PDB file of C-alpha atoms and ligand atoms in Angstrom:
ATOM      1  CA  MET A   1     -52.069  56.254  28.906  1.00  0.00           C
ATOM      2  CA  LEU A   2     -52.254  53.025  31.117  1.00  0.00           C
ATOM      3  CA  VAL A   3     -56.180  52.168  27.840  1.00  0.00           C
ATOM      4  CA  LEU A   4     -53.362  52.338  25.433  1.00  0.00           C
ATOM      5  CA  GLY A   5     -50.864  49.763  26.880  1.00  0.00           C
ATOM      6  CA  GLU A   6     -53.391  47.712  27.591  1.00  0.00           C
ATOM      7  CA  LYS A   7     -55.057  47.993  23.976  1.00  0.00           C
ATOM      8  CA  ILE A   8     -51.223  47.527  22.705  1.00  0.00           C
ATOM      9  CA  TYR A   9     -50.613  44.230  24.616  1.00  0.00           C
ATOM     10  CA  ASN A  10     -53.608  42.821  24.086  1.00  0.00           C
ATOM     11  CA  LEU A  11     -52.722  43.602  20.145  1.00  0.00           C
ATOM     12  CA  THR A  12     -49.270  41.887  20.244  1.00  0.00           C
ATOM     13  CA  LYS A  13     -51.231  38.774  22.323  1.00  0.00           C
ATOM     14  CA  LEU A  14     -53.414  38.121  19.419  1.00  0.00           C
ATOM     15  CA  TYR A  15     -50.432  38.436  16.922  1.00  0.00           C
ATOM     16  CA  GLU A  16     -48.378  35.953  18.507  1.00  0.00           C
ATOM     17  CA  LYS A  17     -51.732  33.484  19.067  1.00  0.00           C
ATOM     18  CA  LEU A  18     -52.367  34.082  14.690  1.00  0.00           C
ATOM     19  CA  GLU A  19     -48.948  33.490  13.910  1.00  0.00           C
ATOM     20  CA  THR A  20     -49.189  30.429  16.098  1.00  0.00           C
ATOM     21  CA  THR A  21     -52.005  29.386  14.178  1.00  0.00           C
ATOM     22  CA  ILE A  22     -51.041  29.953  10.471  1.00  0.00           C
ATOM     23  CA  ILE A  23     -48.153  28.045  11.589  1.00  0.00           C
ATOM     24  CA  ARG A  24     -48.797  25.432  12.909  1.00  0.00           C
ATOM     25  CA  SER A  25     -51.403  24.837   9.612  1.00  0.00           C
ATOM     26  CA  LEU A  26     -49.076  25.570   7.390  1.00  0.00           C
ATOM     27  CA  GLU A  27     -46.999  22.563   9.396  1.00  0.00           C
ATOM     28  CA  LEU A  28     -49.930  20.437   9.089  1.00  0.00           C
ATOM     29  CA  ASN A  29     -50.966  21.431   5.779  1.00  0.00           C
ATOM     30  CA  PHE A  30     -47.106  20.542   4.852  1.00  0.00           C
ATOM     31  CA  CYS A  31     -47.100  17.345   6.301  1.00  0.00           C
ATOM     32  CA  ILE A  32     -49.996  15.619   4.392  1.00  0.00           C
ATOM     33  CA  HIS A  33     -49.738  16.628   1.209  1.00  0.00           C
ATOM     34  CA  MET A  34     -46.125  17.094   1.034  1.00  0.00           C
ATOM     35  CA  ASP A  35     -43.322  15.156  -1.876  1.00  0.00           C
ATOM     36  CA  SER A  36     -44.257  10.856  -0.818  1.00  0.00           C
ATOM     37  CA  GLN A  37     -40.416  10.989  -1.290  1.00  0.00           C
ATOM     38  CA  SER A  38     -40.005  11.842   1.839  1.00  0.00           C
ATOM     39  CA  PRO A  39     -41.811   9.060   4.097  1.00  0.00           C
ATOM     40  CA  THR A  40     -39.706  10.319   7.759  1.00  0.00           C
ATOM     41  CA  MET A  41     -40.397  13.774   7.818  1.00  0.00           C
ATOM     42  CA  THR A  42     -44.431  12.718   7.210  1.00  0.00           C
ATOM     43  CA  SER A  43     -43.953  10.443  10.100  1.00  0.00           C
ATOM     44  CA  MET A  44     -42.618  12.290  12.690  1.00  0.00           C
ATOM     45  CA  HIS A  45     -45.672  14.682  11.745  1.00  0.00           C
ATOM     46  CA  ILE A  46     -48.517  12.051  12.299  1.00  0.00           C
ATOM     47  CA  GLU A  47     -46.704  11.022  15.078  1.00  0.00           C
ATOM     48  CA  LYS A  48     -46.635  14.628  16.589  1.00  0.00           C
ATOM     49  CA  LEU A  49     -50.541  14.795  15.820  1.00  0.00           C
ATOM     50  CA  ALA A  50     -51.534  10.966  16.891  1.00  0.00           C
ATOM     51  CA  ASP A  51     -50.495  12.341  20.722  1.00  0.00           C
ATOM     52  CA  GLU A  52     -52.203  15.548  20.081  1.00  0.00           C
ATOM     53  CA  PHE A  53     -55.128  13.691  19.037  1.00  0.00           C
ATOM     54  CA  ASP A  54     -55.324  11.022  21.708  1.00  0.00           C
ATOM     55  CA  SER A  55     -57.257  12.419  23.808  1.00  0.00           C
ATOM     56  CA  LYS A  56     -59.974  14.156  21.100  1.00  0.00           C
ATOM     57  CA  THR A  57     -63.106  12.836  20.664  1.00  0.00           C
ATOM     58  CA  ALA A  58     -63.986  10.553  17.643  1.00  0.00           C
ATOM     59  CA  GLN A  59     -65.735  13.417  16.229  1.00  0.00           C
ATOM     60  CA  GLU A  60     -62.655  16.017  16.845  1.00  0.00           C
ATOM     61  CA  VAL A  61     -61.047  13.525  14.776  1.00  0.00           C
ATOM     62  CA  LEU A  62     -62.761  12.342  11.826  1.00  0.00           C
ATOM     63  CA  LYS A  63     -63.801  16.909  11.616  1.00  0.00           C
ATOM     64  CA  TRP A  64     -60.675  16.930  10.667  1.00  0.00           C
ATOM     65  CA  ALA A  65     -60.279  14.238   8.206  1.00  0.00           C
ATOM     66  CA  LEU A  66     -63.059  15.627   6.688  1.00  0.00           C
ATOM     67  CA  ASP A  67     -61.689  19.037   7.114  1.00  0.00           C
ATOM     68  CA  THR A  68     -58.155  17.470   6.003  1.00  0.00           C
ATOM     69  CA  PHE A  69     -59.052  15.720   2.828  1.00  0.00           C
ATOM     70  CA  GLY A  70     -62.485  16.030   2.460  1.00  0.00           C
ATOM     71  CA  THR A  71     -63.442  13.904  -0.514  1.00  0.00           C
ATOM     72  CA  LYS A  72     -60.081  12.036  -0.688  1.00  0.00           C
ATOM     73  CA  ILE A  73     -60.817  10.380   2.398  1.00  0.00           C
ATOM     74  CA  ALA A  74     -63.090   7.212   3.083  1.00  0.00           C
ATOM     75  CA  LEU A  75     -64.299   5.105   5.985  1.00  0.00           C
ATOM     76  CA  ALA A  76     -64.219   1.129   5.023  1.00  0.00           C
ATOM     77  CA  SER A  77     -66.647   0.105   6.172  1.00  0.00           C
ATOM     78  CA  SER A  78     -67.813  -4.309   6.967  1.00  0.00           C
ATOM     79  CA  PHE A  79     -70.926  -2.813   8.490  1.00  0.00           C
ATOM     80  CA  GLY A  80     -69.495  -3.787  11.869  1.00  0.00           C
ATOM     81  CA  ALA A  81     -70.892  -1.935  15.141  1.00  0.00           C
ATOM     82  CA  GLU A  82     -67.815   0.565  14.681  1.00  0.00           C
ATOM     83  CA  ASP A  83     -68.594   0.617  12.024  1.00  0.00           C
ATOM     84  CA  VAL A  84     -72.312   2.319  11.812  1.00  0.00           C
ATOM     85  CA  VAL A  85     -71.097   3.868  14.490  1.00  0.00           C
ATOM     86  CA  ILE A  86     -68.928   6.183  12.514  1.00  0.00           C
ATOM     87  CA  ILE A  87     -71.107   6.796   9.544  1.00  0.00           C
ATOM     88  CA  ASP A  88     -73.439   7.669  11.943  1.00  0.00           C
ATOM     89  CA  MET A  89     -70.626  10.393  13.206  1.00  0.00           C
ATOM     90  CA  MET A  90     -69.690  11.614   9.563  1.00  0.00           C
ATOM     91  CA  ALA A  91     -73.280  11.694   7.990  1.00  0.00           C
ATOM     92  CA  ASN A  92     -74.175  14.328  11.027  1.00  0.00           C
ATOM     93  CA  LEU A  93     -70.577  15.674  10.192  1.00  0.00           C
ATOM     94  CA  ASP A  94     -70.755  16.328   6.828  1.00  0.00           C
ATOM     95  CA  LYS A  95     -72.754  13.833   4.847  1.00  0.00           C
ATOM     96  CA  ASN A  96     -71.943  15.300   1.263  1.00  0.00           C
ATOM     97  CA  ARG A  97     -67.816  14.818   2.218  1.00  0.00           C
ATOM     98  CA  ALA A  98     -68.819  11.094   4.193  1.00  0.00           C
ATOM     99  CA  ARG A  99     -67.747   8.555   1.756  1.00  0.00           C
ATOM    100  CA  VAL A 100     -68.283   5.293   2.878  1.00  0.00           C
ATOM    101  CA  PHE A 101     -66.606   2.162   0.059  1.00  0.00           C
ATOM    102  CA  THR A 102     -67.258  -1.339   1.454  1.00  0.00           C
ATOM    103  CA  LEU A 103     -65.574  -4.589  -0.127  1.00  0.00           C
ATOM    104  CA  ASP A 104     -68.339  -6.994  -1.599  1.00  0.00           C
ATOM    105  CA  THR A 105     -66.710 -10.691  -1.338  1.00  0.00           C
ATOM    106  CA  GLY A 106     -69.425 -11.921  -3.103  1.00  0.00           C
ATOM    107  CA  ARG A 107     -69.599 -14.113   0.432  1.00  0.00           C
ATOM    108  CA  LEU A 108     -71.675 -12.440   2.170  1.00  0.00           C
ATOM    109  CA  ASN A 109     -74.115 -13.292   4.890  1.00  0.00           C
ATOM    110  CA  GLN A 110     -77.743 -12.097   3.890  1.00  0.00           C
ATOM    111  CA  GLU A 111     -77.875  -9.637   7.220  1.00  0.00           C
ATOM    112  CA  THR A 112     -74.662  -7.672   5.605  1.00  0.00           C
ATOM    113  CA  TYR A 113     -75.771  -6.484   2.819  1.00  0.00           C
ATOM    114  CA  ASP A 114     -79.722  -6.253   5.643  1.00  0.00           C
ATOM    115  CA  VAL A 115     -77.684  -3.389   6.914  1.00  0.00           C
ATOM    116  CA  MET A 116     -75.728  -1.814   4.244  1.00  0.00           C
ATOM    117  CA  ASP A 117     -79.771  -0.692   2.625  1.00  0.00           C
ATOM    118  CA  ALA A 118     -80.954  -0.206   5.716  1.00  0.00           C
ATOM    119  CA  ILE A 119     -78.095   2.666   6.673  1.00  0.00           C
ATOM    120  CA  ARG A 120     -77.839   3.897   2.912  1.00  0.00           C
ATOM    121  CA  ALA A 121     -82.358   4.767   3.562  1.00  0.00           C
ATOM    122  CA  ARG A 122     -81.024   6.396   6.354  1.00  0.00           C
ATOM    123  CA  TYR A 123     -78.483   8.564   6.146  1.00  0.00           C
ATOM    124  CA  TRP A 124     -78.519   8.723   2.147  1.00  0.00           C
ATOM    125  CA  ILE A 125     -74.736   7.895   1.846  1.00  0.00           C
ATOM    126  CA  PRO A 126     -74.339   6.268  -1.280  1.00  0.00           C
ATOM    127  CA  ILE A 127     -72.096   2.701  -0.485  1.00  0.00           C
ATOM    128  CA  GLU A 128     -69.243   2.530  -2.903  1.00  0.00           C
ATOM    129  CA  VAL A 129     -69.099  -1.190  -3.308  1.00  0.00           C
ATOM    130  CA  TYR A 130     -65.716  -2.697  -4.770  1.00  0.00           C
ATOM    131  CA  PHE A 131     -66.184  -6.637  -5.573  1.00  0.00           C
ATOM    132  CA  PRO A 132     -62.908  -8.659  -6.388  1.00  0.00           C
ATOM    133  CA  ASP A 133     -61.585  -9.290 -10.178  1.00  0.00           C
ATOM    134  CA  GLN A 134     -63.638 -11.601 -11.972  1.00  0.00           C
ATOM    135  CA  LYS A 135     -61.048 -13.351 -13.622  1.00  0.00           C
ATOM    136  CA  GLU A 136     -58.659 -13.758 -10.471  1.00  0.00           C
ATOM    137  CA  VAL A 137     -62.042 -15.699  -8.638  1.00  0.00           C
ATOM    138  CA  GLU A 138     -62.864 -17.914 -11.483  1.00  0.00           C
ATOM    139  CA  GLU A 139     -58.705 -18.246 -12.343  1.00  0.00           C
ATOM    140  CA  MET A 140     -59.147 -19.099  -8.275  1.00  0.00           C
ATOM    141  CA  VAL A 141     -61.504 -21.300  -7.942  1.00  0.00           C
ATOM    142  CA  ARG A 142     -61.413 -22.966 -10.575  1.00  0.00           C
ATOM    143  CA  PRO A 143     -59.011 -25.741  -9.376  1.00  0.00           C
ATOM    144  CA  ARG A 144     -59.573 -25.247  -5.877  1.00  0.00           C
ATOM    145  CA  GLY A 145     -63.354 -25.275  -5.385  1.00  0.00           C
ATOM    146  CA  MET A 146     -65.689 -23.108  -3.616  1.00  0.00           C
ATOM    147  CA  ASN A 147     -64.754 -23.742  -0.667  1.00  0.00           C
ATOM    148  CA  LEU A 148     -61.083 -23.493  -0.701  1.00  0.00           C
ATOM    149  CA  MET A 149     -61.122 -22.178   2.443  1.00  0.00           C
ATOM    150  CA  TYR A 150     -61.430 -24.856   4.592  1.00  0.00           C
ATOM    151  CA  GLU A 151     -59.375 -26.992   2.357  1.00  0.00           C
ATOM    152  CA  SER A 152     -55.800 -25.256   3.715  1.00  0.00           C
ATOM    153  CA  VAL A 153     -54.826 -22.393   5.210  1.00  0.00           C
ATOM    154  CA  GLU A 154     -52.584 -20.703   2.050  1.00  0.00           C
ATOM    155  CA  ASN A 155     -55.817 -21.708   0.362  1.00  0.00           C
ATOM    156  CA  ARG A 156     -57.525 -19.605   2.787  1.00  0.00           C
ATOM    157  CA  LYS A 157     -55.337 -16.629   2.318  1.00  0.00           C
ATOM    158  CA  LEU A 158     -55.730 -16.438  -0.996  1.00  0.00           C
ATOM    159  CA  CYS A 159     -59.001 -16.474  -1.225  1.00  0.00           C
ATOM    160  CA  CYS A 160     -58.726 -13.621   1.216  1.00  0.00           C
ATOM    161  CA  GLU A 161     -56.057 -11.854  -0.147  1.00  0.00           C
ATOM    162  CA  ILE A 162     -58.500 -11.677  -4.011  1.00  0.00           C
ATOM    163  CA  ARG A 163     -62.086 -11.047  -2.166  1.00  0.00           C
ATOM    164  CA  LYS A 164     -60.109  -7.983   0.032  1.00  0.00           C
ATOM    165  CA  VAL A 165     -57.114  -6.676  -0.169  1.00  0.00           C
ATOM    166  CA  HIS A 166     -56.922  -6.804  -3.934  1.00  0.00           C
ATOM    167  CA  PRO A 167     -59.939  -4.893  -3.927  1.00  0.00           C
ATOM    168  CA  LEU A 168     -58.857  -2.668  -0.944  1.00  0.00           C
ATOM    169  CA  ASN A 169     -56.047  -1.903  -2.652  1.00  0.00           C
ATOM    170  CA  ARG A 170     -58.454  -0.468  -5.839  1.00  0.00           C
ATOM    171  CA  ALA A 171     -60.285   1.451  -3.257  1.00  0.00           C
ATOM    172  CA  LEU A 172     -57.570   3.017  -1.458  1.00  0.00           C
ATOM    173  CA  SER A 173     -54.982   3.585  -4.949  1.00  0.00           C
ATOM    174  CA  THR A 174     -57.245   6.441  -5.082  1.00  0.00           C
ATOM    175  CA  LEU A 175     -57.603   7.782  -1.789  1.00  0.00           C
ATOM    176  CA  ASP A 176     -55.077   9.525   0.248  1.00  0.00           C
ATOM    177  CA  GLY A 177     -56.624   8.673   3.745  1.00  0.00           C
ATOM    178  CA  TRP A 178     -58.728   5.925   5.164  1.00  0.00           C
ATOM    179  CA  ILE A 179     -61.580   5.461   7.623  1.00  0.00           C
ATOM    180  CA  THR A 180     -61.358   2.381   9.396  1.00  0.00           C
ATOM    181  CA  GLY A 181     -63.148   0.899  12.721  1.00  0.00           C
ATOM    182  CA  LEU A 182     -59.957  -0.267  14.580  1.00  0.00           C
ATOM    183  CA  ARG A 183     -60.239  -0.505  18.377  1.00  0.00           C
ATOM    184  CA  ARG A 184     -57.310  -1.885  20.672  1.00  0.00           C
ATOM    185  CA  ASP A 185     -59.136  -3.937  22.573  1.00  0.00           C
ATOM    186  CA  GLN A 186     -60.334  -5.679  20.058  1.00  0.00           C
ATOM    187  CA  VAL A 187     -57.269  -8.048  19.545  1.00  0.00           C
ATOM    188  CA  ALA A 188     -53.550  -8.082  21.420  1.00  0.00           C
ATOM    189  CA  THR A 189     -51.546  -6.362  18.242  1.00  0.00           C
ATOM    190  CA  ARG A 190     -54.252  -3.489  17.977  1.00  0.00           C
ATOM    191  CA  ALA A 191     -53.391  -2.657  21.913  1.00  0.00           C
ATOM    192  CA  THR A 192     -51.027   0.494  20.524  1.00  0.00           C
ATOM    193  CA  THR A 193     -53.485   1.691  17.699  1.00  0.00           C
ATOM    194  CA  LYS A 194     -52.983   5.321  16.963  1.00  0.00           C
ATOM    195  CA  LYS A 195     -56.069   7.468  16.259  1.00  0.00           C
ATOM    196  CA  ILE A 196     -54.256   8.897  13.141  1.00  0.00           C
ATOM    197  CA  GLU A 197     -51.183   7.114  11.401  1.00  0.00           C
ATOM    198  CA  ILE A 198     -49.058   6.540   8.310  1.00  0.00           C
ATOM    199  CA  ASP A 199     -50.583   3.876   5.857  1.00  0.00           C
ATOM    200  CA  THR A 200     -46.781   1.898   5.045  1.00  0.00           C
ATOM    201  CA  GLY A 201     -48.469  -1.039   3.532  1.00  0.00           C
ATOM    202  CA  HIS A 202     -50.649   1.295   0.945  1.00  0.00           C
ATOM    203  CA  GLY A 203     -48.167   4.229   0.366  1.00  0.00           C
ATOM    204  CA  GLY A 204     -47.552   5.300   2.971  1.00  0.00           C
ATOM    205  CA  ILE A 205     -51.360   7.172   3.384  1.00  0.00           C
ATOM    206  CA  VAL A 206     -52.842   8.292   6.411  1.00  0.00           C
ATOM    207  CA  LYS A 207     -54.954   6.029   8.484  1.00  0.00           C
ATOM    208  CA  VAL A 208     -57.612   7.082  11.250  1.00  0.00           C
ATOM    209  CA  ASN A 209     -58.667   5.553  14.027  1.00  0.00           C
ATOM    210  CA  PRO A 210     -61.636   7.506  16.058  1.00  0.00           C
ATOM    211  CA  LEU A 211     -62.854   4.346  17.781  1.00  0.00           C
ATOM    212  CA  ALA A 212     -59.235   3.231  18.225  1.00  0.00           C
ATOM    213  CA  ASP A 213     -59.380   4.120  22.302  1.00  0.00           C
ATOM    214  CA  TRP A 214     -63.599   2.578  23.162  1.00  0.00           C
ATOM    215  CA  THR A 215     -64.897   0.293  24.142  1.00  0.00           C
ATOM    216  CA  SER A 216     -67.346  -2.284  23.253  1.00  0.00           C
ATOM    217  CA  ASP A 217     -69.913  -1.035  26.041  1.00  0.00           C
ATOM    218  CA  MET A 218     -69.315   2.637  24.376  1.00  0.00           C
ATOM    219  CA  VAL A 219     -69.989   2.119  20.542  1.00  0.00           C
ATOM    220  CA  TRP A 220     -73.494  -0.380  21.583  1.00  0.00           C
ATOM    221  CA  ASP A 221     -74.369   2.307  23.991  1.00  0.00           C
ATOM    222  CA  TYR A 222     -73.771   4.679  21.430  1.00  0.00           C
ATOM    223  CA  ILE A 223     -75.801   2.930  18.451  1.00  0.00           C
ATOM    224  CA  HIS A 224     -78.785   2.695  21.414  1.00  0.00           C
ATOM    225  CA  LYS A 225     -78.689   5.938  21.960  1.00  0.00           C
ATOM    226  CA  ASN A 226     -78.844   7.508  18.545  1.00  0.00           C
ATOM    227  CA  ASN A 227     -80.673   4.470  17.322  1.00  0.00           C
ATOM    228  CA  ILE A 228     -78.875   3.661  14.461  1.00  0.00           C
ATOM    229  CA  PRO A 229     -79.339   0.049  12.060  1.00  0.00           C
ATOM    230  CA  TYR A 230     -77.341  -2.340  12.771  1.00  0.00           C
ATOM    231  CA  ASN A 231     -76.285  -6.318  11.700  1.00  0.00           C
ATOM    232  CA  THR A 232     -78.467  -8.266  13.759  1.00  0.00           C
ATOM    233  CA  LEU A 233     -76.287 -10.658  13.580  1.00  0.00           C
ATOM    234  CA  HIS A 234     -74.992  -9.285  16.720  1.00  0.00           C
ATOM    235  CA  ASP A 235     -77.693 -10.007  18.411  1.00  0.00           C
ATOM    236  CA  LYS A 236     -76.925 -13.591  17.439  1.00  0.00           C
ATOM    237  CA  GLY A 237     -74.162 -14.349  19.066  1.00  0.00           C
ATOM    238  CA  PHE A 238     -71.232 -13.171  16.705  1.00  0.00           C
ATOM    239  CA  PRO A 239     -69.422 -10.189  17.656  1.00  0.00           C
ATOM    240  CA  SER A 240     -67.436  -9.963  14.378  1.00  0.00           C
ATOM    241  CA  ILE A 241     -68.897 -10.113  11.199  1.00  0.00           C
ATOM    242  CA  GLY A 242     -66.306 -11.556   7.631  1.00  0.00           C
ATOM    243  CA  CYS A 243     -67.824 -13.445   5.247  1.00  0.00           C
ATOM    244  CA  GLU A 244     -70.387 -16.265   5.661  1.00  0.00           C
ATOM    245  CA  PRO A 245     -68.246 -19.227   5.293  1.00  0.00           C
ATOM    246  CA  CYS A 246     -65.479 -18.208   7.288  1.00  0.00           C
ATOM    247  CA  THR A 247     -67.388 -15.988  10.768  1.00  0.00           C
ATOM    248  CA  ARG A 248     -70.171 -18.140  13.162  1.00  0.00           C
ATOM    249  CA  ALA A 249     -71.685 -17.509  16.559  1.00  0.00           C
ATOM    250  CA  ILE A 250     -69.312 -17.652  19.545  1.00  0.00           C
ATOM    251  CA  LYS A 251     -70.264 -19.171  23.070  1.00  0.00           C
ATOM    252  CA  PRO A 252     -70.855 -17.418  26.073  1.00  0.00           C
ATOM    253  CA  GLY A 253     -66.625 -16.812  27.599  1.00  0.00           C
ATOM    254  CA  GLU A 254     -65.428 -17.245  24.415  1.00  0.00           C
ATOM    255  CA  ASP A 255     -62.911 -14.684  22.677  1.00  0.00           C
ATOM    256  CA  PRO A 256     -64.660 -12.503  20.552  1.00  0.00           C
ATOM    257  CA  ARG A 257     -62.292 -13.339  17.933  1.00  0.00           C
ATOM    258  CA  ALA A 258     -63.292 -17.385  18.263  1.00  0.00           C
ATOM    259  CA  GLY A 259     -66.079 -16.807  15.569  1.00  0.00           C
ATOM    260  CA  ARG A 260     -63.511 -15.994  12.991  1.00  0.00           C
ATOM    261  CA  TRP A 261     -61.916 -18.572  10.823  1.00  0.00           C
ATOM    262  CA  TRP A 262     -62.444 -21.314  13.640  1.00  0.00           C
ATOM    263  CA  TRP A 263     -60.600 -23.665  12.790  1.00  0.00           C
ATOM    264  CA  GLU A 264     -57.150 -21.955  11.836  1.00  0.00           C
ATOM    265  CA  ASP A 265     -54.426 -21.810  15.105  1.00  0.00           C
ATOM    266  CA  ALA A 266     -55.289 -18.237  16.204  1.00  0.00           C
ATOM    267  CA  ALA A 267     -52.186 -16.686  15.392  1.00  0.00           C
ATOM    268  CA  GLN A 268     -52.795 -17.336  10.703  1.00  0.00           C
ATOM    269  CA  LYS A 269     -56.180 -15.420  11.637  1.00  0.00           C
ATOM    270  CA  GLU A 270     -56.067 -12.068   9.729  1.00  0.00           C
ATOM    271  CA  CYS A 271     -56.981 -11.478   6.515  1.00  0.00           C
ATOM    272  CA  GLY A 272     -54.049  -8.819   5.656  1.00  0.00           C
ATOM    273  CA  LEU A 273     -56.611  -5.670   5.678  1.00  0.00           C
ATOM    274  CA  HIS A 274     -54.176  -4.658   8.312  1.00  0.00           C
ATOM    275  CA  PHE A 275     -50.821  -5.343   7.763  1.00  0.00           C
ATOM    276  CA  ASP A 276     -48.702  -4.098   8.538  1.00  0.00           C
ATOM    277  CA  PRO A 277     -45.194  -3.785   7.080  1.00  0.00           C
ATOM    278  CA  SER A 278     -43.052  -1.507   9.405  1.00  0.00           C
ATOM    279  CA  LYS A 279     -43.793  -3.716  11.796  1.00  0.00           C
ATOM    280  CA  LYS A 280     -44.310  -7.471   9.995  1.00  0.00           C
ATOM    281  CA  ARG A 281     -47.388  -7.441  11.558  1.00  0.00           C
ATOM    282  CA  HIS A 282     -51.032  -7.464  11.334  1.00  0.00           C
ATOM    283  CA  GLN A 283     -53.280  -4.364  13.649  1.00  0.00           C
TER     284      GLN A 283
HETATM  285 FE1  LIG B   1     -62.805 -16.607   1.426  1.00  0.00          FE
HETATM  286 FE2  LIG B   1     -63.248 -16.273   3.953  1.00  0.00          FE
HETATM  287 FE3  LIG B   1     -61.617 -14.603   3.437  1.00  0.00          FE
HETATM  288 FE4  LIG B   1     -64.174 -14.309   3.161  1.00  0.00          FE
HETATM  289  S1  LIG B   1     -63.046 -14.372   5.015  1.00  0.00           S
HETATM  290  S2  LIG B   1     -62.373 -14.014   1.414  1.00  0.00           S
HETATM  291  S3  LIG B   1     -64.842 -16.157   1.824  1.00  0.00           S
HETATM  292  S4  LIG B   1     -61.648 -17.168   2.986  1.00  0.00           S
END
């Protein structure tokens, strides 16, 4: 009688566990695939997940992203240190579902093209390259010149808009989610970055930031331990790498972002890729 009672108790517990798992899975499925007419509900579910995900490792977050979205999610990579870490993790998790896209502004450093090819050779992942619209670039440089970015903030922002933001919008319009290498300690505006967020600036798709709680040292430890190819400009004093005309090496003790658009006021220094309209500020 005792044994039978124990069996019934165990079966009841198992049933309860299964029920909880199914409900959670349905909830998640609902929140991801739900009608875009209900953004509040979606945000609510994602916020709940974000709290849960904060204690998860980068690999666990990426696994969730690939399992949930499959090939409808991709990493936006500029082949900086964080991006190559994420590419390595994604390739280890599932090479067939790991998608990487990049924005070739037409003004990148040769070293960036070199690491792109080194990554392609190492992981056999096709890099999806998005270029700016030819007509938009022609119409921009004809009256304003090739080095328009140095002339005014307005010109610089126009250049970023045409060479970066528009191609990013094109890439994201095909996806249900994107993965980024944003870290909380990169700049003050990223201090509250969650590992999973709703990107209201891009139609409410999901934005996954698996390295949100990593430090720069953790990134470099991972790169060296796993012998991952990286942009050699990092060895020449470039902590953050963008386009060639707008990035320079920094001096010891300088802010890591000091080498980006160095001639501009700090408040202007964003390219618009991580603009969050819900907070009316850049991330
Ligand atoms: Fe143009 Fe410089 Fe922006 Fe690149 S970073 S898109 S070159 S303004």
